[in-house]
Structure formats: structure tokens, C-alpha cells
XYZ file of C-alpha atoms in Angstrom:
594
model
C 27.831 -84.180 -38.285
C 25.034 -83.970 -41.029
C 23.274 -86.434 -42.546
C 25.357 -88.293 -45.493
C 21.905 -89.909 -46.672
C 21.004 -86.155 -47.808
C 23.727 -85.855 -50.129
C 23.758 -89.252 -51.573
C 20.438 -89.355 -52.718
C 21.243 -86.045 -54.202
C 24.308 -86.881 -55.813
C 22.369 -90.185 -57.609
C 20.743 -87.664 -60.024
C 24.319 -87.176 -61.198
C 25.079 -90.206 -62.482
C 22.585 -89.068 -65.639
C 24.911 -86.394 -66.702
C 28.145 -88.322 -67.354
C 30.616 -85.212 -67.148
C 28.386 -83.959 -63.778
C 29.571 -88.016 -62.399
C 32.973 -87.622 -63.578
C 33.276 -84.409 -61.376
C 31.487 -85.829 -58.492
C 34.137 -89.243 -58.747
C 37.110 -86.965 -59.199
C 40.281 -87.366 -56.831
C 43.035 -85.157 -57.306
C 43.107 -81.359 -58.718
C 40.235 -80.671 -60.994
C 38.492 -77.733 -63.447
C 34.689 -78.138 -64.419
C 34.602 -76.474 -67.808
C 30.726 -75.591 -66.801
C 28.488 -74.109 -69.816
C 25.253 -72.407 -69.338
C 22.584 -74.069 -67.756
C 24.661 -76.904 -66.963
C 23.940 -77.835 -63.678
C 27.622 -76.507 -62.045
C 25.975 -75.277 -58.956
C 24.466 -78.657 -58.263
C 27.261 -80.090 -58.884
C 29.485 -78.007 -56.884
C 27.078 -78.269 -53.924
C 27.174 -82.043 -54.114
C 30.870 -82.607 -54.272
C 31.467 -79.710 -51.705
C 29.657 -82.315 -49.038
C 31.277 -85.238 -50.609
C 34.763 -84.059 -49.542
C 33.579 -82.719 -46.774
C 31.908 -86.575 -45.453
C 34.314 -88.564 -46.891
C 37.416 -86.371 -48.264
C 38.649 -84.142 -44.944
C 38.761 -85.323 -41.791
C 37.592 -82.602 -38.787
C 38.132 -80.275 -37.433
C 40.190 -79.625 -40.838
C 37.627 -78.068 -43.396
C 37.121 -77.260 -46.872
C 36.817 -73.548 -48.414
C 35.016 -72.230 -51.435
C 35.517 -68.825 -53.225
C 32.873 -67.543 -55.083
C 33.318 -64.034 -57.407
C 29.855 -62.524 -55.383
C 28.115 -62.649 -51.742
C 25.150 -63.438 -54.402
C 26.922 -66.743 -55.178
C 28.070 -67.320 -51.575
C 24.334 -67.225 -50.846
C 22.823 -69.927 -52.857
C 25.969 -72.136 -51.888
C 25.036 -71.377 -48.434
C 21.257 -72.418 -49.147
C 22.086 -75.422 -50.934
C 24.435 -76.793 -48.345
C 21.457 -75.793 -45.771
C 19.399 -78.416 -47.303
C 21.859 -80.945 -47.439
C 22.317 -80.444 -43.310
C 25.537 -78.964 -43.938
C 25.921 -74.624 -42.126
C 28.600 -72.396 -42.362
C 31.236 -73.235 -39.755
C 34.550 -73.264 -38.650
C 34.869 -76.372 -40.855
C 33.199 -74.594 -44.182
C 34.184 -71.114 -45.333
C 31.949 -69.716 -48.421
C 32.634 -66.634 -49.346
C 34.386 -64.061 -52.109
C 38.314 -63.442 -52.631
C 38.431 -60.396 -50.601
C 36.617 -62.031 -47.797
C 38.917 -65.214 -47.813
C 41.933 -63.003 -48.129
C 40.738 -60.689 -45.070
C 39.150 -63.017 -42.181
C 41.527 -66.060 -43.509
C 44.664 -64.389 -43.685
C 44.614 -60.690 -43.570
C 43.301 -60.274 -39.909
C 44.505 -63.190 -38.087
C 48.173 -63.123 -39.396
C 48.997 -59.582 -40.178
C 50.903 -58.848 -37.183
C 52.726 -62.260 -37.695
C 53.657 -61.857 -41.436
C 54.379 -57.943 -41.184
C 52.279 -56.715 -43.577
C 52.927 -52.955 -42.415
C 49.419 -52.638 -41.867
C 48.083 -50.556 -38.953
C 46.849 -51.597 -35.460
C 43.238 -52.336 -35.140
C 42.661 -51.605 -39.051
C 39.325 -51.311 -40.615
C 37.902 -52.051 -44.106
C 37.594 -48.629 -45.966
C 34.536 -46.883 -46.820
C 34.370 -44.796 -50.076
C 34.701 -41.411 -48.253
C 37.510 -42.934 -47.115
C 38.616 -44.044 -50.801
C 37.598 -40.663 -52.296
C 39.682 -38.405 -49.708
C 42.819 -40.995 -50.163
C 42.602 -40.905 -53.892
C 41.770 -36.846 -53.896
C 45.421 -36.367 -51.649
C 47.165 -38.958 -53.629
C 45.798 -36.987 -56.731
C 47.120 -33.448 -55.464
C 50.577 -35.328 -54.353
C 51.786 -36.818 -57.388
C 49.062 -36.126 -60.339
C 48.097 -32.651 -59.808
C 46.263 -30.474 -62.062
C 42.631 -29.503 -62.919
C 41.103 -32.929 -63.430
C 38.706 -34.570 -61.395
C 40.815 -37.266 -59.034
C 38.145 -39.590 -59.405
C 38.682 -39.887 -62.965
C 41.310 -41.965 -62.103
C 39.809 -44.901 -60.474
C 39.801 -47.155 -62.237
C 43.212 -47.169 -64.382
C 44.393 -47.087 -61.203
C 42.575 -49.949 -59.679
C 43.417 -52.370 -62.887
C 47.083 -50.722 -62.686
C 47.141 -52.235 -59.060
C 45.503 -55.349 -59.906
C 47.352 -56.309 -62.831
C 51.219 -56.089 -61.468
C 51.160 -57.989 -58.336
C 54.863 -57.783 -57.648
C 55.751 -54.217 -56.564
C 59.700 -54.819 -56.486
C 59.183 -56.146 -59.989
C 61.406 -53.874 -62.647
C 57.228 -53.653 -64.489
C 55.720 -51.852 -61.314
C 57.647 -48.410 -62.214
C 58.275 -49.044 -66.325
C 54.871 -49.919 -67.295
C 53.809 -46.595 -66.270
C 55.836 -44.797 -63.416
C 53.052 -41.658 -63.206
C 50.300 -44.838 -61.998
C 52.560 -46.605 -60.108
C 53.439 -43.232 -57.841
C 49.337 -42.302 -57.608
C 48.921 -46.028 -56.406
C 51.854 -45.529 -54.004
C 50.500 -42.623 -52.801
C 46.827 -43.819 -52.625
C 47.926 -46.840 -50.813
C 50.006 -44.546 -47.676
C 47.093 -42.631 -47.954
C 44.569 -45.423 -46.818
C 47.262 -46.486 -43.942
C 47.529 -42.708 -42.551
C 43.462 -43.357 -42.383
C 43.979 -46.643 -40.268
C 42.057 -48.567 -42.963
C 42.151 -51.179 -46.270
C 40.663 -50.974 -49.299
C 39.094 -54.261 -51.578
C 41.723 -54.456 -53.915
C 44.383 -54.249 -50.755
C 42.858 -57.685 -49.174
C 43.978 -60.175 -51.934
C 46.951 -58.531 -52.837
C 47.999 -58.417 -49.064
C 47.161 -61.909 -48.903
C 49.147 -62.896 -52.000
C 52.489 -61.041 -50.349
C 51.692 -62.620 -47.182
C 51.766 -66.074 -48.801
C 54.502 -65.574 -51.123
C 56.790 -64.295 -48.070
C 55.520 -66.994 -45.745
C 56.266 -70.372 -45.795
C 54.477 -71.270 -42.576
C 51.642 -69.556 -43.517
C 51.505 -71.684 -46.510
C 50.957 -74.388 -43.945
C 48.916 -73.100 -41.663
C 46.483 -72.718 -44.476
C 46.483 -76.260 -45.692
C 46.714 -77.560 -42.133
C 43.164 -75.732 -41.940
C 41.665 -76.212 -45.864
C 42.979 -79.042 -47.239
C 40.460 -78.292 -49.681
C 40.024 -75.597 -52.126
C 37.425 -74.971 -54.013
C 36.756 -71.836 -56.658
C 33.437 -71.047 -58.180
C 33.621 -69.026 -61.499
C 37.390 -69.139 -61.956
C 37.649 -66.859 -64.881
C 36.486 -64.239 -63.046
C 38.934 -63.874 -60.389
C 41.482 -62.418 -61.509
C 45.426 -62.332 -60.999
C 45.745 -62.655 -57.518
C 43.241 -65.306 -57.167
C 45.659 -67.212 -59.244
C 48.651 -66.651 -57.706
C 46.982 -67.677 -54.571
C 45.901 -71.211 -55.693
C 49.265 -71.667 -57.792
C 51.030 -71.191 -54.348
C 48.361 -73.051 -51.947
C 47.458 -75.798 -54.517
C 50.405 -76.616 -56.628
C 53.456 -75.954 -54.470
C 51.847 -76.009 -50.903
C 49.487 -79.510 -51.594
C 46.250 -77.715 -51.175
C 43.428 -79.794 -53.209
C 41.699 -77.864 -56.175
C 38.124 -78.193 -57.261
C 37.446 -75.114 -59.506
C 34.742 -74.282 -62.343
C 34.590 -71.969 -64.752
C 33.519 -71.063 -68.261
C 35.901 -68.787 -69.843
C 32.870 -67.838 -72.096
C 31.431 -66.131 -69.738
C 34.272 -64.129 -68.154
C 33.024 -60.655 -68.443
C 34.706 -58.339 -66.088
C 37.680 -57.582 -67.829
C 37.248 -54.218 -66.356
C 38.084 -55.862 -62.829
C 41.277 -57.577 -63.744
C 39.451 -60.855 -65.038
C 41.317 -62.712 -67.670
C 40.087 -65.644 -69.376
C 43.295 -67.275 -70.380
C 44.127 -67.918 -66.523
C 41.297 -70.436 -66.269
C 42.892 -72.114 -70.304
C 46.610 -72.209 -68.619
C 44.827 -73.820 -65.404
C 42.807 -76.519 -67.466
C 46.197 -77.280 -69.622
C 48.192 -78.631 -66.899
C 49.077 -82.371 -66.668
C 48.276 -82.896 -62.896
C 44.497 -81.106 -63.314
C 41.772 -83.566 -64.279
C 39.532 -81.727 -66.867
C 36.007 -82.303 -66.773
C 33.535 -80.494 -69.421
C 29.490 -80.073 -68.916
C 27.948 -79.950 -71.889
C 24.421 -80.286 -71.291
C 22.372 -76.862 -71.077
C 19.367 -77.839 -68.724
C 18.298 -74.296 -68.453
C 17.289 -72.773 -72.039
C 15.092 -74.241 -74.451
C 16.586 -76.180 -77.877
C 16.430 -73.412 -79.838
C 17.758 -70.729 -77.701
C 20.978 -73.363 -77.186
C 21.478 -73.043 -80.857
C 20.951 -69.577 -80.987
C 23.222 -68.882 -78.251
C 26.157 -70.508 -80.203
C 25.737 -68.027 -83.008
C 25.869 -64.518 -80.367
C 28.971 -66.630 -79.047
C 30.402 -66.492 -82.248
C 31.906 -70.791 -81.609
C 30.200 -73.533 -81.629
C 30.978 -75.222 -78.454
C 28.968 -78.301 -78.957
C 26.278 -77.500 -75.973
C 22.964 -79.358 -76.437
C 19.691 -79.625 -74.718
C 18.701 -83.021 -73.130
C 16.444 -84.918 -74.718
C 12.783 -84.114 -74.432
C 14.164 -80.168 -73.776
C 11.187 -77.645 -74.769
C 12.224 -75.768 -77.805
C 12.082 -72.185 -76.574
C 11.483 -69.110 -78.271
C 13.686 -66.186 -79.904
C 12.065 -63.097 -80.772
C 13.268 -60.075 -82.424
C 12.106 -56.549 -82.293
C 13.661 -53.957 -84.808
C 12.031 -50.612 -83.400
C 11.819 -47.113 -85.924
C 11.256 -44.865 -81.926
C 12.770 -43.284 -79.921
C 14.201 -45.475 -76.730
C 11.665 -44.181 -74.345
C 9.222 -45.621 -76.911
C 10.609 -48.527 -77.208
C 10.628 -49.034 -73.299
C 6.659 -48.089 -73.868
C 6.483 -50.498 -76.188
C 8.132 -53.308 -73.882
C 5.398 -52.701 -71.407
C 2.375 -51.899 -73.661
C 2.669 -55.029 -76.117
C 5.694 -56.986 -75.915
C 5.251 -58.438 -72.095
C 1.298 -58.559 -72.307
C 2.148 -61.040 -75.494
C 3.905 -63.045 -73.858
C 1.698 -63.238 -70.599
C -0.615 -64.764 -72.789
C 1.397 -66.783 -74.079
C 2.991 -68.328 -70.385
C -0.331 -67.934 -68.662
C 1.488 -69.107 -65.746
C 4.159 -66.614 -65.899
C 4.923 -64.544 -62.681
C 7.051 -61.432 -63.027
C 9.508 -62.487 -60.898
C 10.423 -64.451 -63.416
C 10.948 -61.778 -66.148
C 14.084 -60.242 -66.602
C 14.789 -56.816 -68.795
C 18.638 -56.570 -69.387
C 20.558 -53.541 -71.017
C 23.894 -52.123 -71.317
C 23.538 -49.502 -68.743
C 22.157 -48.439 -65.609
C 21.252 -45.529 -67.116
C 19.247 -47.075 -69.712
C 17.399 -49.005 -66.660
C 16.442 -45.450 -65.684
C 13.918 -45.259 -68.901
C 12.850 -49.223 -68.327
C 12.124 -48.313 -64.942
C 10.160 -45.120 -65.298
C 8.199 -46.704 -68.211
C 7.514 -49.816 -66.280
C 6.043 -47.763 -63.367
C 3.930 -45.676 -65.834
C 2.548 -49.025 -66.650
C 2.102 -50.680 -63.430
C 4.751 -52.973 -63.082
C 6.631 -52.736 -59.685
C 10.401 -54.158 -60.631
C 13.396 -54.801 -58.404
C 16.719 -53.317 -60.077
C 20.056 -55.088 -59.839
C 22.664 -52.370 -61.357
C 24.694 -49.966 -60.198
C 21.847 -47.422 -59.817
C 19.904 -49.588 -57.366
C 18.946 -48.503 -54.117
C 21.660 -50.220 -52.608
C 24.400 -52.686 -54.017
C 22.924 -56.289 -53.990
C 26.308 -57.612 -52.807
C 25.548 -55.916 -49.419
C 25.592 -58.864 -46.552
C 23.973 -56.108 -44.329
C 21.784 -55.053 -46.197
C 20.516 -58.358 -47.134
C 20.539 -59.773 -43.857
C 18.297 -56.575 -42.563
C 16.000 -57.799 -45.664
C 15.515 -61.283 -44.080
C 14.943 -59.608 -41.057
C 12.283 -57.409 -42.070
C 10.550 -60.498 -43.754
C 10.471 -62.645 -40.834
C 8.450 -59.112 -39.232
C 6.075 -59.285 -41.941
C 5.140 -63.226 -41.477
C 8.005 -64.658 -41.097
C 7.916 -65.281 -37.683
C 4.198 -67.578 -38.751
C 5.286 -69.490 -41.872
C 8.851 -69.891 -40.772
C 10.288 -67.860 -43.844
C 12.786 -67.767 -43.076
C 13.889 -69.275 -39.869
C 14.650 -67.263 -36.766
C 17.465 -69.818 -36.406
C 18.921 -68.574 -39.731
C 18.551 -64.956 -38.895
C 20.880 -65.828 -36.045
C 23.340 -68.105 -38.145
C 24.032 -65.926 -40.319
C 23.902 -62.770 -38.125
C 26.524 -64.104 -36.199
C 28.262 -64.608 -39.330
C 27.945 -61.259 -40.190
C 29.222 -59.731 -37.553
C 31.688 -62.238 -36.459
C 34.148 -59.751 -34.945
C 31.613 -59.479 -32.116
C 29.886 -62.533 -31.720
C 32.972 -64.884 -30.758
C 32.029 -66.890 -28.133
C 28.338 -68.992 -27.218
C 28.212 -66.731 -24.936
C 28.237 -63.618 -27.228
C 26.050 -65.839 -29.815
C 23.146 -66.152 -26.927
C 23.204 -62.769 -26.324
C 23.280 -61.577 -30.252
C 19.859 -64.231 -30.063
C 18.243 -62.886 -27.213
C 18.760 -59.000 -28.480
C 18.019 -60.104 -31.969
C 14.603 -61.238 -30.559
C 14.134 -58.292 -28.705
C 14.619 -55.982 -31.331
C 12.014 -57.870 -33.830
C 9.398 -59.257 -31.906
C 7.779 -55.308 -31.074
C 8.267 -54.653 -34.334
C 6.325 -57.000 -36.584
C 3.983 -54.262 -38.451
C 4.347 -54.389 -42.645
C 2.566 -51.684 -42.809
C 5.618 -49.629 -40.850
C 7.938 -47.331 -42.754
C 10.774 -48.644 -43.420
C 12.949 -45.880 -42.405
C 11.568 -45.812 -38.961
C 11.900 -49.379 -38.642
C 15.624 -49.519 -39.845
C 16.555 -46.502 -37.980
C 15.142 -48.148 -34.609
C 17.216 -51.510 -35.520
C 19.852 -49.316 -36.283
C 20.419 -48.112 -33.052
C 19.318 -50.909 -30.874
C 21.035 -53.647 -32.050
C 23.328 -52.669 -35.420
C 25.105 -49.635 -33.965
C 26.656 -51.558 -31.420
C 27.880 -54.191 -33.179
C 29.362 -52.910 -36.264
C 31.839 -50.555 -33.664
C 33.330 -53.853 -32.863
C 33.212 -54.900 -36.794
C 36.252 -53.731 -38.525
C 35.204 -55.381 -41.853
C 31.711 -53.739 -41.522
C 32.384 -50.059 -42.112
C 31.994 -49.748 -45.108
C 28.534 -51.855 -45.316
C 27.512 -49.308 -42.535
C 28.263 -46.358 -44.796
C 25.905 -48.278 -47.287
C 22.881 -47.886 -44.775
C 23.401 -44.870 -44.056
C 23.030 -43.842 -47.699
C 19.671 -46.149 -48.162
C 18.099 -44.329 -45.314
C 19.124 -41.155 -46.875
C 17.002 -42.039 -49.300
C 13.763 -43.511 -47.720
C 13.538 -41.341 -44.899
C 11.066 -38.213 -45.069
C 13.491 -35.790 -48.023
C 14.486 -38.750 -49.963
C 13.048 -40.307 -52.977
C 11.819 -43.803 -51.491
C 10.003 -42.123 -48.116
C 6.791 -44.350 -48.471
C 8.616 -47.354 -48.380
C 7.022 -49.413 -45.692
C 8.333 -52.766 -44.205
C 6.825 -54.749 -46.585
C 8.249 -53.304 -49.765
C 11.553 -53.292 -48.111
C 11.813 -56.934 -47.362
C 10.188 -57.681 -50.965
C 13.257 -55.685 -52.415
C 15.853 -58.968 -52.752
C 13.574 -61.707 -54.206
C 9.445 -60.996 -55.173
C 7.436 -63.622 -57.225
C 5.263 -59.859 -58.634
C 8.516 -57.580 -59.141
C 9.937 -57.360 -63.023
C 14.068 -57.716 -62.610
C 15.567 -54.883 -64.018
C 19.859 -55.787 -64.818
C 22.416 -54.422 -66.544
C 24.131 -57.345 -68.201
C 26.668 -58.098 -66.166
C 25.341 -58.231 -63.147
C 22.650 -60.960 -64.798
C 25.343 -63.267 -64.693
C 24.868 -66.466 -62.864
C 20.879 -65.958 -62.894
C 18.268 -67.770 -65.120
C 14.131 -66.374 -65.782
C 11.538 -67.809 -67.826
C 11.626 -64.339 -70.187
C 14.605 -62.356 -71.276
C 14.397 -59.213 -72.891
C 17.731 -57.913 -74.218
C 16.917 -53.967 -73.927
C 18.435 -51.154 -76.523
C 20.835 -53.783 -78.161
C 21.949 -51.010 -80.174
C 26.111 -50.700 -82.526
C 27.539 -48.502 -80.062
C 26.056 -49.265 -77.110
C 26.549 -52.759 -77.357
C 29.742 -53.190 -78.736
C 30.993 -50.008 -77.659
C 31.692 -48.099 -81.185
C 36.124 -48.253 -82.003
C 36.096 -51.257 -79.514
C 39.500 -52.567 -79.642
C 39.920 -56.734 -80.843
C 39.628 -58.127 -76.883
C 37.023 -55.662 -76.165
C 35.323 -56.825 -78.503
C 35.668 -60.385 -77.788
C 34.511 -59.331 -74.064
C 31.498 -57.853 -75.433
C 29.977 -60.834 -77.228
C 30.403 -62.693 -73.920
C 28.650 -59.915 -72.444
C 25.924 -60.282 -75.055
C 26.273 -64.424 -74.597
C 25.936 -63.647 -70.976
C 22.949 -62.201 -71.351
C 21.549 -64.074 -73.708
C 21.501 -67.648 -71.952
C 19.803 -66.375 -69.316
C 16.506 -67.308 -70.749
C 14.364 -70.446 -70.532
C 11.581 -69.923 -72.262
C 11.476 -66.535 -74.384
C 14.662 -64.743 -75.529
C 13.510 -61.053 -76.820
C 15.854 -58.219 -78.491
C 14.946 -55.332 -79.094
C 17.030 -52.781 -80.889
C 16.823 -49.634 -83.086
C 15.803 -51.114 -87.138
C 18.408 -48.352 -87.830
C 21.615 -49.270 -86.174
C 20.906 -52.995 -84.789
C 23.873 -54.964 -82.948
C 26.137 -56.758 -85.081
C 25.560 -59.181 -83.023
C 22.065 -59.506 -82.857
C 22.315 -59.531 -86.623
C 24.724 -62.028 -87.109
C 22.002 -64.518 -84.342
C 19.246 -63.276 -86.872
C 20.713 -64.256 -89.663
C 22.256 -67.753 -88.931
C 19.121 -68.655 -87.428
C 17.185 -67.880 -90.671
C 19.911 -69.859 -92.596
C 19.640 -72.826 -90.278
């Protein structure tokens, strides 16, 4: 049992914040309506443990989905310090992995979900040869299969009820490729992503008792960034919560839903917050940003929401940079004169906490070249990274390659956590204490003779690899696909690739460094906060897209939002003086008319 002092004193800084109180006292179903910079994670955190203590009576347990292992994390390491691990009593985690070790793998069999025997989680060869023979099958032609991804994927997504008269009229020629796709991924003994929550949905909708072994487990639902879940994350809590008696403590900020692309629809989160048996709670105060960039960030939203600084809130800075170069000029000019300004302006400013964000991951590939022409070493968090941040492996390997370069002194981090959330991680395997004392004692093995920083990285990882990860992830259906992901980062750092001089040190420095410059594409800033923004290439056409239809257009000016209330301190744009943003011209404006 932890410590209910912890969270108490905690939860007293709430009572400042009337709407983070109201929240904290609430009783029945409830939606946080959580701005920017308003203090939802806190919150959440607090009132997690509060229902936990004092709300759900063990061994029954609470669980929390999150949109991103990212935002599992931080849950995870602010329930840490209030005494509170991950345990049979706590599940944090995303959708897919509520949907898979929740319901998926332990009551398959029992709710005949067709699904093979001894099933694993697909990797993308697997996905590419499924969708390549499902191509050829009922598509045919010249085209490349993979072209059709992703209308696919959102066809799949977006009609959840396959004996519905919509699955074959909205577009028969999709719904045969999914078919297809879909026998093709069960002649290969495996599951994609997008199978696990709408498996779980059918499994739910079919099952009664599953219904109730569910609650009888979580009386106590929780859902972090609501509008970004989609469909079948609402058809899950309408059934669990609303007809099953499931509790519901979800935040959101349709603002800031910007993954259309994925099946995320703001209005879900509206309809939720309408209802007369939810108890709506708003957060207006934006702790994060400085006065003026809370102002400013009402005019690239387009509506005034009514978000305010607290009192005695710095004032913050926005800065605007109309450039007559070309882009790799402008990323020269980011580096040469733009960053050292503000250095001197935040003497104390580290470049961890500096963020350049742009439309693309291929525009990162200029910002990044340009930065190392200049010096700057930067960690990149889009789609052309070294390896997907979302990775639990790879993260966890990160952790373990800090604790070899000093870890193991300064206790950061623990060894303790390494095991917690190793045995987490590979949960298939490690199932009993006894497994868990052996997953410590090889875990200790395997680091202990190899605490050297100045090691390459690809030797090290390919010697943990085989000693202790190999083993393990055999036994790990849901890991094949995070093993796949390895394999292609040591493709790269060993001695052909383009990272071979990456030593032990730089690897474990590759998640979180107080000296690296964060490199983003928008979206994937989301939920993240830095002293300095710099909006990168806010170009018409590259952000909005040019011929953007009305709700794409909507989407992108919460993209731009997004992006924009990520800053405390500084908020830069730069843009071609030729074809600026609308929308960084409509901010411009307003704010000289204010």
C-alpha cells in the first residue's frame, strides 16, 4: 500500500486552481476540458491515486489509456513519486495495449475471435507482404500496394461494424482489400495495431460476461487525451462506462486533436462532454506559456477560448522571421543568428530545452544537417528518427545503457526500475517471482561487465541482444514487432550504416539530453513544453496544405496551435516573406492590432 500522505500534500496545490479542485472532488463520470499548459497531467496523476486510496477497493484496480507509450511514461513517473508502480492493480498504457494484454490475449479463445493459436503482434514485413497479396487478390494492377495504406487503415478504422449494410456501400473495392488484408495477417499467425481495438470492441459488443469481467477488474476508467482516440476507443467506454457501470475520468482538448489522419475525431470528445450523467470540468489556466504567447495563441486558434495566464505569469516573447532565402538558408540562419540571440538573451538556457518544429520530417533533414554544420548535436522525434520514440524496447535498452554509463553510481535511474519495468516489458515471460528473480539476476549479469561509455553501441546492443533480449522476446508474442525495430537500428549503427561511431554514451543520451536541440515535426510535439519554440518553414502550402478541404483545414490550425503552445518563453516563426502562412499572418496581424 503506498503512502496516502504523498498524494495529499500533492493534491493541496490543487485547491489554487478551482477547476483542477473540482476534478480532484469529482464523483461520478467526468471530462476535464484541459487547455494548454493547464496542469491536466498533474491533475490526472493526483486523482489517479485518489481513486485508487480511497475510490477502489483491492485487489480491484483502476486503468488509464493514454494515445502514446510517451504519455504512459510520465504517468508512470509521476505515480513513481507518489509511491504508487505499475501493478496488477494499475494498468497505464495505449488503446492497442489495453485492447491486447486486457482483452485480446486472455479472452480470445473464450469470446471466439477467430484468431489463431499462439498469435503474435505483426511486424511490418509482415504488414507489407499481407497488404502486397491482398493487393494482387482483389486490387490488382501496376500500382504500388503500399500506396494503399492508409485509405485502407482509416477505411478499417472508421466502420467498426463489418455486418453493417456501410462496410460494403461506402466503398466495396476497400472493404474487399481490407478483407483480404485481414485473412492475410491470420494465414501469417499474427495481428496488426489497428486489429487489437477493433477485436476488442467485437469482443465486448458480443460478450456480456466479458463486459463484467472487465468492471469486476477496473472499476475505474480513466482516458488521457480523449480526442485523440478515435472510434473504437469510444465505443469501448460507451459499452464499459455507460451500459456496463464502469467509472469515467477522461481529459481532453478537442483543440488539440490533430491526427485526423488516424481516425481521431474531435466531435466524439463534444458528444461525450454533452451528456447529462458526465460532470464537465474546464481548466482554464495556461501555467506553461508566457502572457503574451496565451494571447497570441488564441489568434493561430482562430477562437477565443478565454485561457489566461495566472497572475504574476512572465510575459513571453513572439518573434517573427519573414526570410527572402532559400530554406537551407533559412535553416543557416536559425543556427547562425536566430538561436545565438536568444542564448543571450536566456543566459541560462540549455538546449535541451529548445525545440525546432516543422511540417515534415523531411524538412528536419535540412534543420538537422544545418544544425550539425554548426555544432549543435539534436535528438529528432519524427518519423525519420533513428528509431520510433514510441518504442518500449528501445527505450528501456536506453535506460539500460545509462545506468552503464553512471547509472549504476548516481542511481539514475534505479536498477530496481530497470527491473520493474523490464518485467513489464516482457511480461509474457516474466510471470511468476520466480521468473522476475531470474530476469534480475540475468539483467545484472548482462550490465555489470559492460559499464564502458566509451563502447560502441552496436557491440554493446548486439551482446545484450543475444544474452538476455533474444531469449525473451521468443516467448513475447506482443514483442515482434519492437524486435524488428532493433534490428533495423543496428542496421544502422553497426560498421556499413550511417550511425557506426555511436558509442554507449550517445546512445543512452538519445531519449532525453539537457545539450541536444529537439528536432519535431509538429505532431509529434504534442503533449511537450521547452523554454524556445521555433516554428520552422511555416510556409502556404506546406502549412496548410495548398486546396485543403474546410476540416482539413480546421485540423491544420490545430496543428499550427499545437505547435505553437509549446513554448514558454520564446515563440519564433520563421517563414518565406514571399508566401508566409495564413496563419502566421493572421497571429501577426491581430497582435499588432491588439
Amino acid at each position: 500500500m503506498f503512502d496516502r500522505k504523498l498524494y495529499l500534500t500533492a493534491a493541496g496545490d490543487l485547491r489554487k486552481n478551482e477547476g483542477q479542485w473540482a476534478a480532484y472532488e469529482s464523483k461520478g463520470h467526468s471530462v476535464v476540458l484541459a487547455g494548454p499548459g493547464s496542469g491536466k497531467t498533474k491533475t490526472l496523476t493526483l486523482k489517479l491515486a485518489r481513486m485508487l486510496a480511497e475510490d477502489v477497493e483491492a485487489p480491484r484496480g483502476v486503468a488509464c489509456i493514454t494515445y502514446n507509450n510517451e504519455t504512459a511514461r510520465e504517468l508512470e513517473g509521476r505515480l513513481d513519486k507518489l509511491g504508487i508502480e505499475p501493478s496488477g492493480r494499475v494498468f497505464i498504457g495505449t488503446v492497442h495495449s489495453f485492447s491486447l494484454t486486457q482483452i485480446v490475449l486472455p479472452y480470445a479463445k473464450a469470446a471466439n475471435l477467430g484468431l489463431p493459436n499462439e498469435f503474435k503482434v505483426a511486424t511490418r514485413q509482415d504488414q507489407r507482404g499481407a497488404l502486397e497479396d491482398a493487393y494482387r487478390e482483389v486490387i490488382r494492377g501496376p500500382e504500388n500496394p503500399q500506396n494503399w495504406r492508409d485509405r485502407m487503415g482509416m477505411y478499417r478504422r472508421s466502420i467498426l461494424d463489418r455486418s453493417s449494410a456501410e462496410w460494403l456501400s461506402r466503398d466495396e473495392q476497400l472493404a474487399r482489400l481490407v478483407e483480404a488484408y485481414e485473412r492475410r495477417l491470420r494465414a501469417r499467425n499474427v495481428i496488426d495495431f489497428d486489429d487489437m481495438p477493433l477485436l476488442a470492441v467485437n469482443a465486448l459488443r458480443e460478450n456480456a460476461w466479458l463486459q463484467r469481467a472487465i468492471l469486476a477488474k477496473y472499476p475505474v476508467l480513466a482516458v488521457d487525451e480523449y480526442q485523440d482516440l478515435g472510434s473504437a476507443l469510444h465505443r469501448m467506454v460507451m459499452g464499459l462506462c455507460f451500459s456496463t457501470g464502469i467509472r469515467l475520468f477522461a481529459v481532453g482538448d478537442a483543440d488539440q486533436s490533430i491526427y485526423g489522419f488516424t481516425g481521431a475525431d474531435p466531435s466524439l470528445l463534444e458528444r461525450l462532454s454533452l451528456r447529462d450523467d458526465v460532470e464537465v470540468v474546464k481548466l482554464k489556466l495556461n501555467y506553461r506559456c508566457g502572457s503574451r504567447i496565451v494571447t497570441a495563441s488564441g489568434y493561430a486558434l482562430g477562437e477565443d477560448r478565454g485561457y489566461s495566464a495566472p497572475d504574476g505569469a512572465h510575459q513571453g516573447t513572439v518573434f517573427f522571421h519573414p526570410l527572402k532565402v532559400s530554406l537551407k538558408q533559412q535553416a543557416d540562419q536559425l543556427f547562425s543568428t536566430i538561436l545565438p540571440e536568444a542564448q543571450v538573451r536566456i543566459p541560462e538556457l540549455k538546449m535541451g530545452d529548445v525545440a525546432i518544429l516543422y511540417p515534415s520530417a523531411a524538412i528536419g533533414d535540412v534543420v538537422r544537417q544545418a544544425a550539425s554544420d554548426y555544432g549543435y548535436e539534436t535528438i529528432r522525434t519524427d518519423s525519420n528518427a533513428l528509431y520510433p520514440r514510441s518504442s518500449r524496447l528501445m527505450r528501456w535498452l536506453e535506460m539500460c545503457a545509462a545506468w552503464c554509463c553512471g547509472g549504476w553510481r548516481d542511481g539514475e535511474p534505479r536498477f530496481g526500475k530497470l527491473v520493474g519495468d523490464g518485467c513489464r516489458l516482457f511480461a509474457e515471460a516474466v510471470q511468476t517471482e520466480d521468473d522476475r528473480l531470474a530476469f534480475q539476476r540475468n539483467l545484472m549479469d548482462a550490465l555489470w561487465s559492460r559499464r564502458d561509455e566509451t563502447e560502441l553501441a552496436n557491440n554493446w546492443l548486439v551482446e545484450i541482444r543475444s544474452e538476455l533480449i533474444d531469449p525473451l522476446v521468443t516467448v513475447c508474442r506482443t514483442l515482434s514487432d519492437e524486435a524488428e525495430t532493433l534490428s533495423n537500428f543496428l542496421a544502422r549503427i553497426d560498421g556499413c550504416g550511417d550511425h557506426a561511431e555511436m558509442t554507449l554514451s550517445q546512445f543512452s543520451g538519445e531519449g532525453i539530453s539537457s545539450d541536444r536541440i529537439n528536432l519535431s515535426s509538429l505532431h509529434s510535439a504534442k503533449g511537450r513544453e521547452f523554454s524556445v519554440v521555433i516554428l520552422f518553414a511555416m510556409d502556404q502550402g506546406r502549412i496548410p496544405w495548398n486546396n485543403a478541404s474546410a476540416e482539413r483545414m480546421r485540423e491544420w490550425r490545430r496543428v499550427f496551435y499545437v505547435g505553437f503552445t509549446r513554448a514558454k518563453a520564446e515563440i519564433h516563426m520563421m517563414y518565406s516573406a514571399y508566401s508566409p502562412s495564413a496563419f502566421v499572418t493572421e497571429v501577426q496581424t491581430r497582435l499588432a492590432e491588439a
